[in-house]
Structure formats: structure tokens, C-alpha cells
Amino acid sequence: MSTAIADIHETPAESHVNYLNATYGIKSWLLTLDHKRIGLLYLGTITVMFLIGGVAAVLMRLNLIEPTGALVEPDTYNKLFSIHGIIMVFFFLVPSIPATLGNFLIPIMIGARDVAFPRLNLMSWYVFVTGCFFALYAVAAGGVDTGWTFYPPFSSSYSHTHVVAMALGIFIAGFSSILTGLNFIVTIHKMRAPGMTWFRLPLFIWAMYATSLIFVLGTPVIAVTLLLLGAERLLHVGIFDPAIGGDPLLFQHLFWFYSHPAVYIMILPGMGIISELITAFSRKKIFGYSFVAFSSLAIAIISFVVWGHHMFVTGQSIYAGLVFSVLSFVVAIPSAVKVFNWTATLYKGSISYEAPMLYALGFIGLFTLGGLTGLFLASLATDVHLNGTYFIVAHFHYIMVGGAIMAYMGGLHYWWPKITGRMYPDLWARFAALVIFVGFNLTFFPQFVLGYLGMPRRYGVYPEEFQVLNVLSSAGASILAIGYVIPLVYFFWSWNYGPPAGPNPWGATGLEWTTSSPPPTENFEHSVIVTEDAYNYPTADVTSE
């Protein structure tokens, strides 16, 4: 595939007709059927939601500088952590990689001209934006104080905040996920270029395929659950509230049946990105391609049968707890396979430390630590002590921020030249990656200690002996926020002023690097035929002296 790469490194990005300049005007974007433009529409939308969720997080950490709360009243603090969790999980992390990089890259990486259902693809963005409007209305009208988990009977009977509007926003956005998942599954099955067999697919495609299965199978469960919650709140039907004949544990079973696989919706695409980055910047074929590919499917399948480990302290059967505990250890195995294979790929590789690779290495370290701390929560004995403490907050963020967002940032930096045709300042990009890594660890590692010592999460006040660790965490959050603003600035700068990137600035393999940067509307100037396996980097001869 590398032989098809043209040497046009000195050609300005605007000199050829591409998906960005083929048509102009707001209407051409709002009515576009081009998967690449739709990916950029999603990118803009989720960036706005990320900033809103991030502001709520910063306000939370500022409040926790003082043991008695330095900034807001307890009721307001409840709304801040609820808004932060809901916006970040449902309106940023779940759609982040699939809707942006997935939309942009999947057809190009398999040699297709577009996704299978372009109109459905555009509709999914409009559905998502509609869900965002309902969520933002709930925030502007006074917020929600239920936490991102919406546990009844508080959410269904006692909360006086805008629960229905927020739940409706999530319900609507869920349909966007279902449509996107269906589109990706059909596209990957039916639109691959001649010669692009299943075992020549990039590992990013395998990860997106597994994610799409969870989208389609899991999202309807949370949609129906929130619909039932709204029905109980509005119609006073006894579904979850025990005071009117409901069962609150039924809600937890339904909620976590979706929300634990949703963790893998957030992390699986990131794993696919890391597979691409590790091979590109170590100049080696991925170690154990088939194991990495099938581990994505294994994670997707097993993730549906481990939801009960979120309910160890609810009084469920001890035997059910034991089964869920064992299964929770089992689901860690395919994730460990990926980490071992990435590490083996790095071994004796010709490693270069560009910004995308720094994010990939950061991902491996942080995700590994997050995964290992998850084993404490999968064990019945330790989970009883750690449940509901800051240990869970730290563990979750090491997976979601240290994992999913690090991978998302790595993917943006890797494919930004392909998306825009322009490079960003490499020194600033490396500096930002370092700032994010340091800020992240300073923010969340103290929370492991806080949780071990017994500090409950979601509390706006705490004993004085916990202040030093909370101040450290709040200082880290400030550094982390700066780390996220820096890429936002230089990405905007590079869009207009960055030097031309050329079709393949990284010297990587893959069909996306054989077309121009930015790609034409049809993705490729000529028909594509695949004749090589994925990651066909030349293997260096290693001889002993």
C-alpha cells in the first residue's frame, strides 16, 4: 500500500479539491452526506460538551480546597458533580472517538467511498444535537442533583430538579449511538475494498466493530430504563420506588447492564487507536494481530455479564456476588492481552517520540494502573470497604481520562494532518502531552489514598485531615485544564496557518495514508485494491555480534 503514496509534501493543502473546499457555505455543511464532514460536525459538538463538563469539574475541585466547601452550597455542589458526570459520560465519552474519528476514518481505512447509510449518518448527528439541547436546557434551567446514575427513588420521586429533561436528552442521544453502530456494522461488513479481508483490517476497525455491537445491543436498555424512570416520575407508576410498590434494585440491574458495557464503549475505540499508534511509531507489525483483534470482541461480549459487581453492597445473593466477581476478573484478561501485545510490539522497535506516541505511552501506563485498581473493586472483600469512596472516582478516571481521553488526544494528533492537511507545532504538542500526564496524575492519584482512608465521593465537605490530599488534587485539576486548553489553541492555529502535511507525514501504513491530505470527497482518486496485510512495516534484521 505504501507504493501508492505520492510525494506532494510541498503542495499547499488548498491546491487540490478536497472534502473541505469542494463546496462552501453553512448549508453545504448542515446538509452534507460526507462522512468526513459529519465527523467534524460531531467533533465541534462534543468539544463544546467537553468544555461544559470540564467547567463543572473545575468548580467542584475549587470547592473542595476547603474542608467546609470554599465556593458553593451543598445543593449546588450536588448539581455540579451530577452535571459533570452526565455531560462527560453520555455527551462526550460515549460518542467521542466513534462519532468523530470513527466517522472520519472507517470508510477510508477499509477503502470505501462513504458509510453504508450516509443519510442515516447525518440524521444521527441531528439526533445527538437534539439530545444535547435537552441536556443543556436542564443545566440552564437549574441543573440536576441525582448524580450521573439517576438512582431512584430519589430521582423518580424526591428530587425537585430537572430530571425528566436531562433523562430525555440522554434517551434521544442514545438513538444517535444506535444509528451510528448500525451504520458502522453494515459498512464494515459490506463496503470493504477488494482484498480487504477480515484479517487485513486495521485493529482500529476491529475495535470500532466491537464497540458498534455494544452500541446496538446495550443502548436500548438504558433508553428503556430512563423511559421507565420518567414514567414513574410523571405518572407515579410503581416501578422503582418501594413506597408505591416498585423495586429500586431493578433500576440498578437495568442501569448497570448498559453502563458497564458503556465503559467499554468509551475505552475500546481508544484501544484501537493505541494499536495504530504503537505500530506506526515503533515501525513494527503488531505482535499477535489476531489475539489483539479477537480480544476486542471478547471484551464486548464478556462486558455484558459483569454488571453485578457494581451491586456487591446492595444485598444481592452472595453466590451471585461470587459469580460476578469471577467474571469481573475474567473480563480483565483480554485487556491484559492488549497491553502485553503492545509492550511486545515496542520491544526492539525503532521508536520515535512524536506527540501521538507520547499519548499512547501515557495511555498504556495510566490504563494499566486503572485496570489493576479495578481488581480491588472486583473482589468482594475489598469492594465492601472501597465502594462509594474516592477510590472508585480515581479508578474510573484512570480508565476514562487516563485511558479514553489520552487515546482520543493521541488519535487527534495522529490523524489531524489527514483531517486538515496541515501540521501542528510539534514542540507544543509534546509539551501539552507532558502537562496532561502530570496534571492527571496529580489530580487523581491522591484520590486513591483518600478512598482508601474512607472519604466518600459526592460529598461537598470533609474532615480536615483530608485537606492536603484534596488541595493536591485541585492543583492537579488546574494543571490538567491548562493541558487541554493548549491543544485547543494550536489546533485552531494549525487549521489556518500550519505547514502543509503531505499525504503521509508519519510514514505509516494503511489506506488512509495513500490518499491526499485532506482527502477528496470520494476518499480516493482511483479504485482501491488491497494486496498486503495490515502494518506491513519492513522487519529489521537483528543479528548478534
Short mmCIF file of C-alpha atoms in Angstrom, two decimals, residues 192-398:
data_model
loop_
_atom_site.label_atom_id
_atom_site.label_comp_id
_atom_site.label_asym_id
_atom_site.label_seq_id
_atom_site.Cartn_x
_atom_site.Cartn_y
_atom_site.Cartn_z
CA ARG A 192 -14.57 -3.27 2.28
CA ALA A 193 -12.34 -2.83 -0.75
CA PRO A 194 -11.37 -5.89 -2.82
CA GLY A 195 -8.63 -7.76 -0.97
CA MET A 196 -9.51 -6.20 2.41
CA THR A 197 -10.22 -9.44 4.22
CA TRP A 198 -11.16 -9.55 7.90
CA PHE A 199 -7.58 -10.31 8.90
CA ARG A 200 -6.20 -7.43 6.86
CA LEU A 201 -8.40 -4.93 8.66
CA PRO A 202 -6.65 -2.32 10.81
CA LEU A 203 -7.11 -3.02 14.50
CA PHE A 204 -8.92 0.31 14.86
CA ILE A 205 -11.66 -1.19 12.65
CA TRP A 206 -11.87 -4.31 14.84
CA ALA A 207 -12.24 -2.11 17.91
CA MET A 208 -14.93 0.02 16.27
CA TYR A 209 -16.79 -3.11 15.17
CA ALA A 210 -16.84 -4.44 18.75
CA THR A 211 -17.93 -1.02 20.01
CA SER A 212 -20.76 -0.91 17.47
CA LEU A 213 -22.07 -4.25 18.74
CA ILE A 214 -22.33 -2.78 22.25
CA PHE A 215 -23.99 0.35 20.83
CA VAL A 216 -26.70 -1.70 19.15
CA LEU A 217 -27.26 -4.27 21.90
CA GLY A 218 -26.76 -2.17 25.02
CA THR A 219 -28.09 1.31 24.30
CA PRO A 220 -31.79 0.28 24.06
CA VAL A 221 -31.56 -0.96 27.67
CA ILE A 222 -30.58 2.44 29.10
CA ALA A 223 -33.15 4.12 26.85
CA VAL A 224 -35.98 1.96 28.21
CA THR A 225 -34.68 2.34 31.78
CA LEU A 226 -34.77 6.13 31.60
CA LEU A 227 -38.19 5.96 29.94
CA LEU A 228 -39.47 3.93 32.91
CA LEU A 229 -37.86 6.41 35.30
CA GLY A 230 -39.67 9.27 33.58
CA ALA A 231 -42.96 7.35 33.65
CA GLU A 232 -42.64 6.79 37.39
CA ARG A 233 -41.78 10.44 37.99
CA LEU A 234 -44.59 11.85 35.85
CA LEU A 235 -47.31 9.23 36.25
CA HIS A 236 -46.44 7.88 39.73
CA VAL A 237 -46.44 4.29 38.47
CA GLY A 238 -44.74 1.94 40.94
CA ILE A 239 -41.67 0.69 39.03
CA PHE A 240 -38.63 1.62 41.12
CA ASP A 241 -39.97 3.45 44.21
CA PRO A 242 -40.69 0.91 47.03
CA ALA A 243 -43.16 3.33 48.63
CA ILE A 244 -45.54 2.76 45.70
CA GLY A 245 -44.74 -0.90 45.02
CA GLY A 246 -41.55 -0.58 42.98
CA ASP A 247 -38.09 -2.14 43.29
CA PRO A 248 -35.06 0.22 43.37
CA LEU A 249 -32.66 -2.67 42.74
CA LEU A 250 -34.41 -3.33 39.41
CA PHE A 251 -33.20 0.08 38.27
CA GLN A 252 -29.63 -0.73 39.29
CA HIS A 253 -29.70 -4.02 37.39
CA LEU A 254 -31.03 -2.33 34.24
CA PHE A 255 -28.76 0.70 34.56
CA TRP A 256 -25.54 -1.24 35.07
CA PHE A 257 -26.44 -3.83 32.43
CA TYR A 258 -25.90 -0.98 29.99
CA SER A 259 -23.44 1.20 31.89
CA HIS A 260 -20.75 -1.40 32.43
CA PRO A 261 -20.59 -2.25 28.70
CA ALA A 262 -20.70 1.54 28.18
CA VAL A 263 -17.32 1.72 29.91
CA TYR A 264 -16.01 -0.40 27.04
CA ILE A 265 -17.85 1.78 24.51
CA MET A 266 -15.60 4.51 25.87
CA ILE A 267 -12.35 2.54 26.10
CA LEU A 268 -12.46 0.04 23.18
CA PRO A 269 -12.11 2.68 20.43
CA GLY A 270 -9.21 4.11 22.41
CA MET A 271 -7.56 0.70 22.42
CA GLY A 272 -7.96 0.59 18.64
CA ILE A 273 -6.21 3.95 18.34
CA ILE A 274 -3.34 2.82 20.57
CA SER A 275 -2.81 -0.24 18.36
CA GLU A 276 -2.41 2.11 15.37
CA LEU A 277 -0.04 4.47 17.19
CA ILE A 278 2.20 1.78 18.69
CA THR A 279 2.85 0.15 15.31
CA ALA A 280 3.32 3.46 13.46
CA PHE A 281 5.86 4.90 15.89
CA SER A 282 7.76 1.68 16.62
CA ARG A 283 7.95 0.71 12.93
CA LYS A 284 6.90 -2.88 13.63
CA LYS A 285 3.99 -5.15 12.86
CA ILE A 286 1.69 -5.54 15.82
CA PHE A 287 2.65 -8.53 17.95
CA GLY A 288 -0.12 -11.14 17.83
CA TYR A 289 -2.53 -9.37 15.47
CA SER A 290 -5.28 -12.00 15.76
CA PHE A 291 -5.10 -12.01 19.57
CA VAL A 292 -5.49 -8.22 19.70
CA ALA A 293 -8.37 -8.35 17.20
CA PHE A 294 -10.31 -11.10 18.97
CA SER A 295 -9.65 -9.55 22.40
CA SER A 296 -11.80 -6.61 21.27
CA LEU A 297 -14.70 -8.94 20.54
CA ALA A 298 -14.10 -10.82 23.80
CA ILE A 299 -14.28 -7.58 25.79
CA ALA A 300 -17.54 -6.63 24.03
CA ILE A 301 -19.14 -9.99 24.79
CA ILE A 302 -17.95 -10.51 28.38
CA SER A 303 -18.77 -6.91 29.34
CA PHE A 304 -22.48 -7.76 29.24
CA VAL A 305 -22.24 -10.29 32.09
CA VAL A 306 -20.29 -8.38 34.77
CA TRP A 307 -22.76 -5.63 35.74
CA GLY A 308 -23.39 -7.14 39.18
CA HIS A 309 -20.01 -6.11 40.56
CA HIS A 310 -21.48 -2.61 40.90
CA MET A 311 -24.02 -4.09 43.33
CA PHE A 312 -21.91 -6.01 45.88
CA VAL A 313 -23.21 -3.87 48.76
CA THR A 314 -26.89 -3.88 47.72
CA GLY A 315 -27.73 -7.14 49.47
CA GLN A 316 -27.70 -9.33 46.39
CA SER A 317 -27.11 -13.07 46.84
CA ILE A 318 -23.60 -13.95 47.98
CA TYR A 319 -23.50 -16.62 45.27
CA ALA A 320 -24.43 -14.07 42.60
CA GLY A 321 -21.71 -11.83 44.01
CA LEU A 322 -19.14 -14.61 43.71
CA VAL A 323 -20.11 -15.27 40.07
CA PHE A 324 -19.91 -11.58 39.18
CA SER A 325 -16.59 -11.30 40.99
CA VAL A 326 -15.07 -14.15 38.96
CA LEU A 327 -16.46 -12.75 35.70
CA SER A 328 -15.04 -9.32 36.56
CA PHE A 329 -11.57 -10.87 36.81
CA VAL A 330 -12.16 -12.71 33.53
CA VAL A 331 -13.04 -9.52 31.61
CA ALA A 332 -9.64 -8.12 32.58
CA ILE A 333 -7.85 -10.87 30.63
CA PRO A 334 -8.48 -9.59 27.06
CA SER A 335 -7.48 -6.07 28.19
CA ALA A 336 -4.26 -7.53 29.60
CA VAL A 337 -3.67 -9.33 26.29
CA LYS A 338 -3.72 -5.98 24.51
CA VAL A 339 -1.28 -4.37 26.96
CA PHE A 340 1.15 -7.31 26.72
CA ASN A 341 0.97 -7.28 22.92
CA TRP A 342 1.55 -3.53 22.72
CA THR A 343 4.55 -3.92 25.00
CA ALA A 344 5.89 -6.79 22.89
CA THR A 345 5.44 -4.65 19.78
CA LEU A 346 7.55 -1.90 21.34
CA TYR A 347 10.33 -4.39 22.15
CA LYS A 348 13.28 -3.78 19.80
CA GLY A 349 11.17 -1.38 17.76
CA SER A 350 12.55 1.75 16.11
CA ILE A 351 10.62 4.03 18.46
CA SER A 352 10.14 7.74 17.80
CA TYR A 353 8.58 10.02 20.36
CA GLU A 354 6.26 12.31 18.44
CA ALA A 355 3.23 13.69 20.29
CA PRO A 356 0.84 10.85 19.30
CA MET A 357 3.30 8.29 20.66
CA LEU A 358 3.61 10.17 23.96
CA TYR A 359 -0.15 9.93 24.38
CA ALA A 360 -0.02 6.22 23.52
CA LEU A 361 2.68 5.52 26.10
CA GLY A 362 0.77 7.58 28.65
CA PHE A 363 -2.34 5.55 27.86
CA ILE A 364 -0.57 2.24 28.49
CA GLY A 365 0.74 3.33 31.89
CA LEU A 366 -2.44 5.01 33.12
CA PHE A 367 -4.83 2.39 31.75
CA THR A 368 -2.75 -0.38 33.31
CA LEU A 369 -2.88 1.31 36.70
CA GLY A 370 -6.62 1.88 36.29
CA GLY A 371 -7.15 -1.75 35.34
CA LEU A 372 -5.12 -3.12 38.24
CA THR A 373 -7.03 -0.98 40.75
CA GLY A 374 -10.22 -2.33 39.20
CA LEU A 375 -9.26 -5.77 40.52
CA PHE A 376 -9.66 -4.43 44.07
CA LEU A 377 -13.23 -3.46 43.18
CA ALA A 378 -13.91 -6.84 41.54
CA SER A 379 -13.08 -8.57 44.83
CA LEU A 380 -15.96 -8.89 47.28
CA ALA A 381 -13.76 -8.40 50.34
CA THR A 382 -12.13 -5.12 49.32
CA ASP A 383 -15.10 -3.67 47.43
CA VAL A 384 -17.21 -3.57 50.59
CA HIS A 385 -14.69 -1.10 52.08
CA LEU A 386 -13.94 0.87 48.90
CA ASN A 387 -17.47 1.10 47.46
CA GLY A 388 -18.75 4.66 47.36
CA THR A 389 -15.35 6.22 48.18
CA TYR A 390 -12.92 8.34 46.20
CA PHE A 391 -11.06 5.14 45.30
CA ILE A 392 -13.81 4.46 42.77
CA VAL A 393 -13.58 8.02 41.44
CA ALA A 394 -9.83 7.60 40.92
CA HIS A 395 -10.17 4.16 39.33
CA PHE A 396 -12.89 5.34 36.94
CA HIS A 397 -10.92 8.39 35.87
CA TYR A 398 -7.71 6.41 35.33
#
